[in-house]
XYZ file of N, CA and C in Angstrom:
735
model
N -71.498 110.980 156.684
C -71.855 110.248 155.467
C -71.400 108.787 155.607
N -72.333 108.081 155.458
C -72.102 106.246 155.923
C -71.036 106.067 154.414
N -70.455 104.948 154.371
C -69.692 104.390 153.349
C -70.821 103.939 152.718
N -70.799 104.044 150.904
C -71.428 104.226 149.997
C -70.507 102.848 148.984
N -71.522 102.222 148.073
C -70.731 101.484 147.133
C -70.653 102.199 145.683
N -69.411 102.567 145.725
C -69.455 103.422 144.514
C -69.084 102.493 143.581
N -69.535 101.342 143.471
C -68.912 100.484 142.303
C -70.124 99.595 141.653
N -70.941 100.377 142.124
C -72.705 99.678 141.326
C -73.148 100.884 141.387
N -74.493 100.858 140.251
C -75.481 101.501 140.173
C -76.208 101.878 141.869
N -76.819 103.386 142.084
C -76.278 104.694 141.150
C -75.317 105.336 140.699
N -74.058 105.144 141.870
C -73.090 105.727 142.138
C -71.902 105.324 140.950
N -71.861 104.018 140.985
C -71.042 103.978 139.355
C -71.547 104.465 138.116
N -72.964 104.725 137.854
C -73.310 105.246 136.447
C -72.995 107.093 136.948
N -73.165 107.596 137.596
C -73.340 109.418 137.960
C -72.111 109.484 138.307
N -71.076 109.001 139.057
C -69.909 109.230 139.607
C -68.850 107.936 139.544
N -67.959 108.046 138.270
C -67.275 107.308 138.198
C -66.165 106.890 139.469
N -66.147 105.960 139.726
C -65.087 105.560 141.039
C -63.913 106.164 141.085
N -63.097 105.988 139.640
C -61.551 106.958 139.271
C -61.902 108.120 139.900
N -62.557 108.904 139.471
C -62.490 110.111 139.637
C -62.834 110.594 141.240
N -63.546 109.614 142.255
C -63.854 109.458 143.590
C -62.940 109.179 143.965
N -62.520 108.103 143.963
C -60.917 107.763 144.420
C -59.655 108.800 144.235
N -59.590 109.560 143.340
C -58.567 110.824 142.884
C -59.102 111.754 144.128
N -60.311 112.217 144.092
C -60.958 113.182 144.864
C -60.439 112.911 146.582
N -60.829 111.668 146.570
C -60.484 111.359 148.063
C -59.328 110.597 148.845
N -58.218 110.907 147.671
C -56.551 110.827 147.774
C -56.300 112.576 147.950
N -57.203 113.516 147.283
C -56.819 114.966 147.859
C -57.362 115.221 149.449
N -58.788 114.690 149.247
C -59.512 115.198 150.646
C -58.193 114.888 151.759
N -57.862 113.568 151.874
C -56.699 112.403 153.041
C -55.718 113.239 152.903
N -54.538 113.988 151.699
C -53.913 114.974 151.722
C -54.179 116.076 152.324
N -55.073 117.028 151.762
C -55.642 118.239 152.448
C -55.517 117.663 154.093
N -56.651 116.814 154.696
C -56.661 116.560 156.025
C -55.292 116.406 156.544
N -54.664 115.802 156.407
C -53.257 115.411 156.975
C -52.244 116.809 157.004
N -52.347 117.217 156.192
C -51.743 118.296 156.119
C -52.015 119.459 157.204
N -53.189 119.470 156.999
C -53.785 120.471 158.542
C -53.013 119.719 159.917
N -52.834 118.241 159.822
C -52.393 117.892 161.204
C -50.573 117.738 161.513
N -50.220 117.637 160.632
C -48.920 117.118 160.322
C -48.287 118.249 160.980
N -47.096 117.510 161.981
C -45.922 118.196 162.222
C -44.907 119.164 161.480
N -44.564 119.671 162.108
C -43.918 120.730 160.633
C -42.530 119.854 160.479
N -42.158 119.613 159.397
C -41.117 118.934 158.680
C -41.520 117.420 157.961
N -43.247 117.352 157.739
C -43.717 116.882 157.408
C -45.254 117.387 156.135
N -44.891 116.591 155.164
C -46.173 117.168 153.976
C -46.367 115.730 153.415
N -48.104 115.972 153.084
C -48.860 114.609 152.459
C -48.753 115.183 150.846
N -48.775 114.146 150.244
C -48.793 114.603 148.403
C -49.535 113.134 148.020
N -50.764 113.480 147.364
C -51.333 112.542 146.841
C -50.694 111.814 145.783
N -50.498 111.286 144.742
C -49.928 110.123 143.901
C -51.201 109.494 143.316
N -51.408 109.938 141.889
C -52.896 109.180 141.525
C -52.217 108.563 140.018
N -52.175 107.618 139.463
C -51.827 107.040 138.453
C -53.552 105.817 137.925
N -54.162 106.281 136.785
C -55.116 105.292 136.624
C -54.490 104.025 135.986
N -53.168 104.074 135.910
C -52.937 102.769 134.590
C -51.363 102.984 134.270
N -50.595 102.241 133.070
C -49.043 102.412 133.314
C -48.426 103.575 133.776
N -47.375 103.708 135.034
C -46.568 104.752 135.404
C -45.917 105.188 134.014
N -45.476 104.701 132.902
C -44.405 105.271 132.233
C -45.140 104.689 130.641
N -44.944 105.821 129.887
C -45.360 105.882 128.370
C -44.440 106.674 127.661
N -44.007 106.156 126.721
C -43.111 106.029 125.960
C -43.323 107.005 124.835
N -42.544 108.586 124.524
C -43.546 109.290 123.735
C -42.157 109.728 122.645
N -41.929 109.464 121.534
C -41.016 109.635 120.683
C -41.104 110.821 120.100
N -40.525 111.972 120.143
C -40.538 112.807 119.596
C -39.907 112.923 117.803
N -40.387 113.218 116.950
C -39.569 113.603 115.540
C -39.283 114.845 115.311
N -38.103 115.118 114.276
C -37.638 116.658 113.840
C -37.548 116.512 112.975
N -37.687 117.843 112.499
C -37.129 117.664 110.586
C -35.391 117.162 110.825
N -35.288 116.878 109.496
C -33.625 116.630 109.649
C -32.475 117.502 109.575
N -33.233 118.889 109.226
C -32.372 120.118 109.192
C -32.337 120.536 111.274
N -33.175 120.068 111.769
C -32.998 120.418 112.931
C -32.241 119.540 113.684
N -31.824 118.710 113.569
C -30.949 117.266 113.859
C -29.364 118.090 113.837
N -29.333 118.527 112.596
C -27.537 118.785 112.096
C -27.193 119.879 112.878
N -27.952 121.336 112.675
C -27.798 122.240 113.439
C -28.292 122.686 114.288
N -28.511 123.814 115.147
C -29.214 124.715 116.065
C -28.837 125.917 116.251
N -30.047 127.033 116.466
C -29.305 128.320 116.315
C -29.565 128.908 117.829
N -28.290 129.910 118.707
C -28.974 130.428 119.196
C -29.496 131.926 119.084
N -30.081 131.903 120.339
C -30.632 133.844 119.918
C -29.641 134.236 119.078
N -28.271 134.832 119.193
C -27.543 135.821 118.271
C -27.292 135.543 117.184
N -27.663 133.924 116.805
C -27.835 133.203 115.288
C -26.773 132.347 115.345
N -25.856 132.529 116.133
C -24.806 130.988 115.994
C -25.107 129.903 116.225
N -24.579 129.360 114.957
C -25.298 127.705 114.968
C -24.300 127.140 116.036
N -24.445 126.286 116.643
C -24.159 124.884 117.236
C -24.528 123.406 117.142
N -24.273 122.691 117.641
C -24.516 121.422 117.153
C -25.282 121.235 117.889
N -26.356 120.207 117.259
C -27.708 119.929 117.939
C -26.687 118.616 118.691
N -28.004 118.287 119.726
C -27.227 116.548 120.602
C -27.763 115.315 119.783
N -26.624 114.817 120.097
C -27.221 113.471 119.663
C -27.794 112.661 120.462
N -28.672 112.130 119.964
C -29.678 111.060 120.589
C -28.996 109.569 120.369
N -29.162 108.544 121.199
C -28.128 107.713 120.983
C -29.545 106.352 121.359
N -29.481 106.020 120.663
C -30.656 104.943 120.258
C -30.016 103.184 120.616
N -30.768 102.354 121.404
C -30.213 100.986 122.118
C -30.282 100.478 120.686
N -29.733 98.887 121.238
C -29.797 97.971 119.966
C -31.718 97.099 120.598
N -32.408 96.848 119.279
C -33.295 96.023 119.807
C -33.408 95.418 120.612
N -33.873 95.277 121.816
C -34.175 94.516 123.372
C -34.376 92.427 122.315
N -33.599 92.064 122.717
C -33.869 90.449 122.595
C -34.751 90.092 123.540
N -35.299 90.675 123.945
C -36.436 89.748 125.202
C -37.438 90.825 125.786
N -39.000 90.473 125.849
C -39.673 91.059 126.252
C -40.613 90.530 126.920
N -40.338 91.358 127.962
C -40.897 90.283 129.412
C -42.868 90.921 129.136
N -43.651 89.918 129.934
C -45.016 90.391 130.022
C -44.874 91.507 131.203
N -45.704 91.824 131.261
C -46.034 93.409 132.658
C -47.285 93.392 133.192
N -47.190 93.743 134.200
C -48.920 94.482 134.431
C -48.597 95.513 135.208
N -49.031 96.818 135.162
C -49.118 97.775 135.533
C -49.959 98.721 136.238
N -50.173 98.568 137.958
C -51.544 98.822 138.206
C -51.975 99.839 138.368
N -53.005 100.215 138.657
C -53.495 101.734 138.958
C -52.975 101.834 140.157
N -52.952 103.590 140.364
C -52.113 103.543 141.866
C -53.385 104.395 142.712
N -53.436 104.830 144.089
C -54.044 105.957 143.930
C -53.844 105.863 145.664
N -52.739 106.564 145.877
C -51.945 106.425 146.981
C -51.303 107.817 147.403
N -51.819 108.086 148.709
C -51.076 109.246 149.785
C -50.001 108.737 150.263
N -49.187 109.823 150.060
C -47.377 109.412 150.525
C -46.930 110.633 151.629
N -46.520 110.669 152.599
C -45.744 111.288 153.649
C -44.917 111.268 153.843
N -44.096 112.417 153.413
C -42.446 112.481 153.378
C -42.255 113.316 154.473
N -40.990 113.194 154.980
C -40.363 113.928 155.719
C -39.228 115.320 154.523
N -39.814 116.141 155.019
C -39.048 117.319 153.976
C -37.820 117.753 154.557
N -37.708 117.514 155.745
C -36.358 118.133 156.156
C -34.989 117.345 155.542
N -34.068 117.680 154.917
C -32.737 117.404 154.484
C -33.210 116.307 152.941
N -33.673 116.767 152.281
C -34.578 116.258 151.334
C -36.486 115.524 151.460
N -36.335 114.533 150.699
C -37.667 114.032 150.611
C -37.755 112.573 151.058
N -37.784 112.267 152.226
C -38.170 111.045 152.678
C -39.056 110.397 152.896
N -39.731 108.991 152.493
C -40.790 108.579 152.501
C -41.025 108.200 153.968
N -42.154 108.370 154.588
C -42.353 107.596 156.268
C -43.801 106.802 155.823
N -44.333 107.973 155.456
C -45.863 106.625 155.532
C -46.484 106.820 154.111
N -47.565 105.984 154.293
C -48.242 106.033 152.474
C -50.027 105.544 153.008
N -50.491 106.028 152.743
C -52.034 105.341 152.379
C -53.018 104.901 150.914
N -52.883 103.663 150.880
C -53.045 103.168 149.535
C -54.779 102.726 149.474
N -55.398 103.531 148.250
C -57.013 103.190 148.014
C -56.712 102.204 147.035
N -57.208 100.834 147.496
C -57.226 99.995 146.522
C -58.041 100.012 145.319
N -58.214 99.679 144.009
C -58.671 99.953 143.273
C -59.150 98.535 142.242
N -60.361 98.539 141.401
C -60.340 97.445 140.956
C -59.487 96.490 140.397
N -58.604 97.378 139.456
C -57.397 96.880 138.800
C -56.783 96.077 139.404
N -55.916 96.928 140.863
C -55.234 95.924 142.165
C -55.865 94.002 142.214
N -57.190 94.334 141.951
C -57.201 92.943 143.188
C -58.165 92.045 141.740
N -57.860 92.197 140.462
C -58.505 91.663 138.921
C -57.959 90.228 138.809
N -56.512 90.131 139.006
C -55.776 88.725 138.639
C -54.799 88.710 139.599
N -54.452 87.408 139.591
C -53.235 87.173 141.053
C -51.965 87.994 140.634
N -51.866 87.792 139.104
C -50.535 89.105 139.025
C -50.553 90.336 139.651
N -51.747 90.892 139.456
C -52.079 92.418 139.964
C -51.847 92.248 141.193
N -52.479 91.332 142.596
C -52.549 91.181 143.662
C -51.600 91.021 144.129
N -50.385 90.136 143.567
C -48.913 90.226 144.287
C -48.619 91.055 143.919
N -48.219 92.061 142.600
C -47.845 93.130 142.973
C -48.171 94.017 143.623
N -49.308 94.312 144.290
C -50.010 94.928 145.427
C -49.570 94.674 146.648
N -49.046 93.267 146.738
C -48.945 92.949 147.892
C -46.964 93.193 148.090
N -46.663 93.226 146.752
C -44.990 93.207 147.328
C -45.196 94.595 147.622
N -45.990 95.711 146.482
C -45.417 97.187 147.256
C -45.100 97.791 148.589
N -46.330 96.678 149.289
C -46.716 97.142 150.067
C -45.950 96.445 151.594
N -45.494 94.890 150.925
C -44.098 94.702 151.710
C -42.931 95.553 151.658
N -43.088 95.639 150.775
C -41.470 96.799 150.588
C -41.992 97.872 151.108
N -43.160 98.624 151.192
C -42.885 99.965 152.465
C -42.740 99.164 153.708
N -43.050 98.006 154.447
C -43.053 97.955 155.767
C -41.314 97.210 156.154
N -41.019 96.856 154.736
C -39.759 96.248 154.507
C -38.695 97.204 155.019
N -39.140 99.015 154.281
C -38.314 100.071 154.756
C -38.753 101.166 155.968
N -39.672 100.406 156.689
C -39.661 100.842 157.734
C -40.989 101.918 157.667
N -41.651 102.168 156.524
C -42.500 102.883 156.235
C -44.197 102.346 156.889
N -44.580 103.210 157.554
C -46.363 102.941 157.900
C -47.152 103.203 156.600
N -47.677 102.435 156.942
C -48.741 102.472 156.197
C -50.354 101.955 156.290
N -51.484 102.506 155.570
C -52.759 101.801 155.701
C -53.467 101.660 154.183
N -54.197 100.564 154.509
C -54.722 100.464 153.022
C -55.821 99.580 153.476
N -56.578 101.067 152.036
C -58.501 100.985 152.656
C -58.684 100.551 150.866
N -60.117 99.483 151.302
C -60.785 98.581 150.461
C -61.722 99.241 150.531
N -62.491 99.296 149.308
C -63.950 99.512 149.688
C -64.571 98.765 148.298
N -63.212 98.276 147.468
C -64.083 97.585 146.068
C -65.307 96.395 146.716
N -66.363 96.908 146.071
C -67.198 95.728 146.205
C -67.206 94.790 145.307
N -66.932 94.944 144.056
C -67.277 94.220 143.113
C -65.911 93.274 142.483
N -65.135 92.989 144.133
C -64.249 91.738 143.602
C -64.313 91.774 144.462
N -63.634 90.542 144.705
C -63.961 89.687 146.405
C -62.243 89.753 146.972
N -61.091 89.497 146.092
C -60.051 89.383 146.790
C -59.791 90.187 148.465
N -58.928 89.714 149.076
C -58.686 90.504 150.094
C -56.982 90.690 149.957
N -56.872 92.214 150.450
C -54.762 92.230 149.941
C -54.046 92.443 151.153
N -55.144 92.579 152.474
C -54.369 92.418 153.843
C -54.068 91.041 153.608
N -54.836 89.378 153.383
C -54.822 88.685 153.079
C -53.029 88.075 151.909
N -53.278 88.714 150.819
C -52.392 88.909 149.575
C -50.885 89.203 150.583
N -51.055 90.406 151.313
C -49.609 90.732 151.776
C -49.056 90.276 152.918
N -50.167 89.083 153.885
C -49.804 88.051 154.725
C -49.252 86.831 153.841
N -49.282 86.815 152.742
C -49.004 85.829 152.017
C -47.761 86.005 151.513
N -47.384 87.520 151.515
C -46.394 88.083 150.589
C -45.042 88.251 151.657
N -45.392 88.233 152.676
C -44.622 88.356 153.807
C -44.372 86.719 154.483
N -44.980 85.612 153.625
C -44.495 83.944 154.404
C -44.847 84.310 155.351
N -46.250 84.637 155.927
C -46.465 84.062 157.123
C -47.899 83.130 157.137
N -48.128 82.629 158.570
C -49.182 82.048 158.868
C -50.397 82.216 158.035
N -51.363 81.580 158.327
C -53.038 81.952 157.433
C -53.314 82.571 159.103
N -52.930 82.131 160.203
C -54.028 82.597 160.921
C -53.866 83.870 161.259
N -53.103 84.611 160.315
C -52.967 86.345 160.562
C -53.557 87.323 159.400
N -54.609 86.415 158.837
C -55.372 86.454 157.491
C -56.855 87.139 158.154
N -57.759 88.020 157.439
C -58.702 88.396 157.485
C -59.842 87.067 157.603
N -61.414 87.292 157.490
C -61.944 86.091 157.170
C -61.886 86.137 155.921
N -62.665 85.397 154.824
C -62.578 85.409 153.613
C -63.598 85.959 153.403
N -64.766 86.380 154.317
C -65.828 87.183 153.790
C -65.439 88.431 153.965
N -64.901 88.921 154.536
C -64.339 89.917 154.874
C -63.474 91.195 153.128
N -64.539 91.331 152.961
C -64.036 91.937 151.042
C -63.840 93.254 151.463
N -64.655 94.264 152.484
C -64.497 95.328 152.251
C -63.494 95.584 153.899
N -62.662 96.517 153.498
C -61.551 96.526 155.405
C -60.769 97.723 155.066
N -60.189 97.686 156.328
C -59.171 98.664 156.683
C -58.365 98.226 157.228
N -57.185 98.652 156.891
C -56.162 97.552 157.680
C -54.386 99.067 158.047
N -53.976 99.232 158.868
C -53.251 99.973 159.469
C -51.628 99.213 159.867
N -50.886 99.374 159.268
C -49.871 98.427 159.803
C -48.444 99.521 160.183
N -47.470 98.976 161.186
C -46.801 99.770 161.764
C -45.320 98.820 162.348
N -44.549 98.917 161.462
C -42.994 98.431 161.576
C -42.475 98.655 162.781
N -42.258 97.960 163.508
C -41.543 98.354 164.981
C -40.258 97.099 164.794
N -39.047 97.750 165.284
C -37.875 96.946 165.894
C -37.275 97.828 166.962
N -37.187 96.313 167.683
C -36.720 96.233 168.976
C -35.469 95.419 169.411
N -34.657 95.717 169.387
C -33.114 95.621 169.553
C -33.178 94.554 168.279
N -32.859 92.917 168.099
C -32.913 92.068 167.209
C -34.317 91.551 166.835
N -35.313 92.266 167.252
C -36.350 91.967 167.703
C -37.450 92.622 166.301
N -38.092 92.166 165.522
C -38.600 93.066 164.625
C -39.772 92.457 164.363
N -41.364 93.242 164.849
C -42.686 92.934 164.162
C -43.294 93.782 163.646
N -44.802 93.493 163.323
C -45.661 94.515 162.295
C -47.086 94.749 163.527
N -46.751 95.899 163.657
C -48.206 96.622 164.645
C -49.264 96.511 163.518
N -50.340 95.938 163.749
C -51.657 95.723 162.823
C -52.734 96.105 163.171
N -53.955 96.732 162.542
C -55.040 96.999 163.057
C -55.799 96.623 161.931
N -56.089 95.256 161.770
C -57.348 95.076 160.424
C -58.898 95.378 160.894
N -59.477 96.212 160.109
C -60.920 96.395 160.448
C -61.780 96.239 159.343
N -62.679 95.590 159.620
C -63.732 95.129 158.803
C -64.601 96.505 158.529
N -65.084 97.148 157.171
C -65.812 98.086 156.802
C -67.026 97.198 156.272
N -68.560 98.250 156.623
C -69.489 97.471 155.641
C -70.109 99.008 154.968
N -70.580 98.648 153.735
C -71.383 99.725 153.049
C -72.947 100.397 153.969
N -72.706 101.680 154.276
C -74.021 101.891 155.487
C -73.103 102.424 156.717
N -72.250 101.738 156.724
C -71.456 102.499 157.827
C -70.532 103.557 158.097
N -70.182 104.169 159.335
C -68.818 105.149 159.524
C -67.665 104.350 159.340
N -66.505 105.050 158.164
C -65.284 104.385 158.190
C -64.581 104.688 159.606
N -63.356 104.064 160.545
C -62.728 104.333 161.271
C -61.819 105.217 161.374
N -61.354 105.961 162.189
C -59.941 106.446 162.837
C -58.855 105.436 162.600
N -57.660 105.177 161.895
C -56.999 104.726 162.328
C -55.417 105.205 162.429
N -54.297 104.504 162.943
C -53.330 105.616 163.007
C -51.863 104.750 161.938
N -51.452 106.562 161.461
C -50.593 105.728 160.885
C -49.200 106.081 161.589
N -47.923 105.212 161.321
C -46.511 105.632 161.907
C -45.765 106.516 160.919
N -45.308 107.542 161.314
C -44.063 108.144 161.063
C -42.762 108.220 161.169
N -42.726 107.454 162.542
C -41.142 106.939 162.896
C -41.673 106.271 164.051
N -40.312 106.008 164.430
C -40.442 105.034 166.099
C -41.349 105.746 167.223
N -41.081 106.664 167.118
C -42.099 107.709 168.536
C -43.159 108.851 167.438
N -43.478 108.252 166.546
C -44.363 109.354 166.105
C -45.818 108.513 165.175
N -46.614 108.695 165.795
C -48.149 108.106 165.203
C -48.827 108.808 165.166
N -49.567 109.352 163.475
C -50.918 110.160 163.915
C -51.911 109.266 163.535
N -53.449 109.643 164.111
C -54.443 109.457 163.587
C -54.608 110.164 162.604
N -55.890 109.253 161.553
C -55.734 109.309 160.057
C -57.843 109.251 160.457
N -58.261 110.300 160.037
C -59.818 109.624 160.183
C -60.697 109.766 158.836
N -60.622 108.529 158.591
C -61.116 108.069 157.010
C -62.419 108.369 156.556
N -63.424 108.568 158.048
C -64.453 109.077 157.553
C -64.834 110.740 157.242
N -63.609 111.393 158.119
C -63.775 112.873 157.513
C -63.049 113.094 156.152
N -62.000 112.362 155.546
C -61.678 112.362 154.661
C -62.509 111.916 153.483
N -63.121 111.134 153.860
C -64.487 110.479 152.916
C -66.009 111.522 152.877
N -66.031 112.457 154.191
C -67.599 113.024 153.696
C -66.414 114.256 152.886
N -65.477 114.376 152.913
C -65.008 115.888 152.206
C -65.166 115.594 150.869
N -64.661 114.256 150.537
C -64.675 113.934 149.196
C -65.825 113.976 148.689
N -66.810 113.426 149.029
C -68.274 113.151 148.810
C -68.849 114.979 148.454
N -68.586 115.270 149.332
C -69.091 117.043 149.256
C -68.525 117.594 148.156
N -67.221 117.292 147.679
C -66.207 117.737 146.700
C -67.167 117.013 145.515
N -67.422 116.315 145.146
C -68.306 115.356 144.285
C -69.493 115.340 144.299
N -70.030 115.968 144.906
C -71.458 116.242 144.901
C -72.499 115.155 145.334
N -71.831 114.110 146.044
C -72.848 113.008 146.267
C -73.956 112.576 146.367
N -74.709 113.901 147.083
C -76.041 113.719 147.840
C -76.731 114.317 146.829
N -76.569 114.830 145.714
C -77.150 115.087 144.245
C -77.432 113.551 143.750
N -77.126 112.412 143.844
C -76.983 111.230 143.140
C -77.858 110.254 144.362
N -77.975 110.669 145.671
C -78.780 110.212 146.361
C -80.156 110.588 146.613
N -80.132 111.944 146.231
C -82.100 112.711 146.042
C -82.457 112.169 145.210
């Protein structure tokens, strides 16, 4: 299945993008999972909009003073202990997420790699875009691989671009500027005092096979990641070729 623009007519009116993008953060899970070393599991991460909402619960006030249990003895309910009004309230933006994470499970849950589907939200205003772009310094910051696939058509930013920017370096390690739709693979290596970023930016066009590319797990461990079997699963999962007859 060639890469499709799911962000215009047909494909945005029959198959909303959210729900494509969710779909094909499971397909990249599912796949990875079949390949992954044992002491390793993929878990998708789909957020359309703020991580955290604020949900206040009320009680009557007879349930406040006491509580009973099973055998009927009351005890004291807890108290809830309420801040003083915040003097300052900063602005936010909060983006959609919709990101595969690879932990290492052995001796807890460690993050190694992540694969991030960019999403319109991400790349709307330069606020959104640096924060896109610091997340995504801070995984390579902690040593974490990672890749992050574009396929929005219908904004032009570029965030391989955004996170060469976010990292102070050069322009000439920048995509072109026509360059809207990509794939980009990056891979933390240090070497004694010695520390760079393994890169693989690839240009995607709509019509085409997405690439193979690989992501890191640690210093001696890289798998391939192949975006286009992860993409016809999704498509099949979604019914695509119903929206193309």
């Amino acid at each position: 299945m060639p890469l499709l623009d799911h962000f215009r007519p047909p494909m945005s009116k029959h198959r909303p993008w959210e729900s494509f993008h969710a779909t094909w953060c499971s397909a990249l899970a599912d796949l990875l999972n079949r390949d992954l070393p044992p002491g390793y599991v993929a878990l998708e991460q789909v957020s359309p909009g703020a991580p955290v909402e604020i949900d206040v619960a009320t009680y009557d006030e007879s349930e406040l003073t006491s509580a009973a249990t099973s055998d009927g003895t009351a005890t004291l309910a807890r108290t809830v202990w309420t801040p003083a009004a915040p003097p300052m309230l900063l602005p936010a933006v909060f983006p959609e997420r919709f990101t595969v994470e690879i932990v290492a499970s052995e001796g807890g849950r460690t993050l190694v790699g992540a694969i991030e589907l960019v999403s319109p939200g991400n790349k709307d205003r330069p606020a959104k875009r640096r924060l896109f772009a610091a997340k995504c310094a801070t995984y390579l910051a902690r040593g974490v691989g990672l890749i992050i696939v574009d396929v929005v058509s219908t904004r032009q930013a570029n965030m391989h671009n955004e996170l060469v920017n976010a990292l102070g370096l050069e322009a000439s390690y920048q995509m072109a500027p026509e360059s809207a739709l990509y794939a980009a693979a990056y891979r933390p290596v240090t070497e004694g005092e010695s520390a760079h970023i393994e890169t693989w930016p690839t240009p995607l066009a709509v019509g085409q096979a997405l690439p193979v590319l690989p992501l890191s797990l640690a210093a001696d461990l890289c798998i391939p990641v192949d975006l286009d079997a992860a993409y016809c699963d999704a498509c099949e999962r979604r019914r695509i070729r119903d929206v193309l007859e």
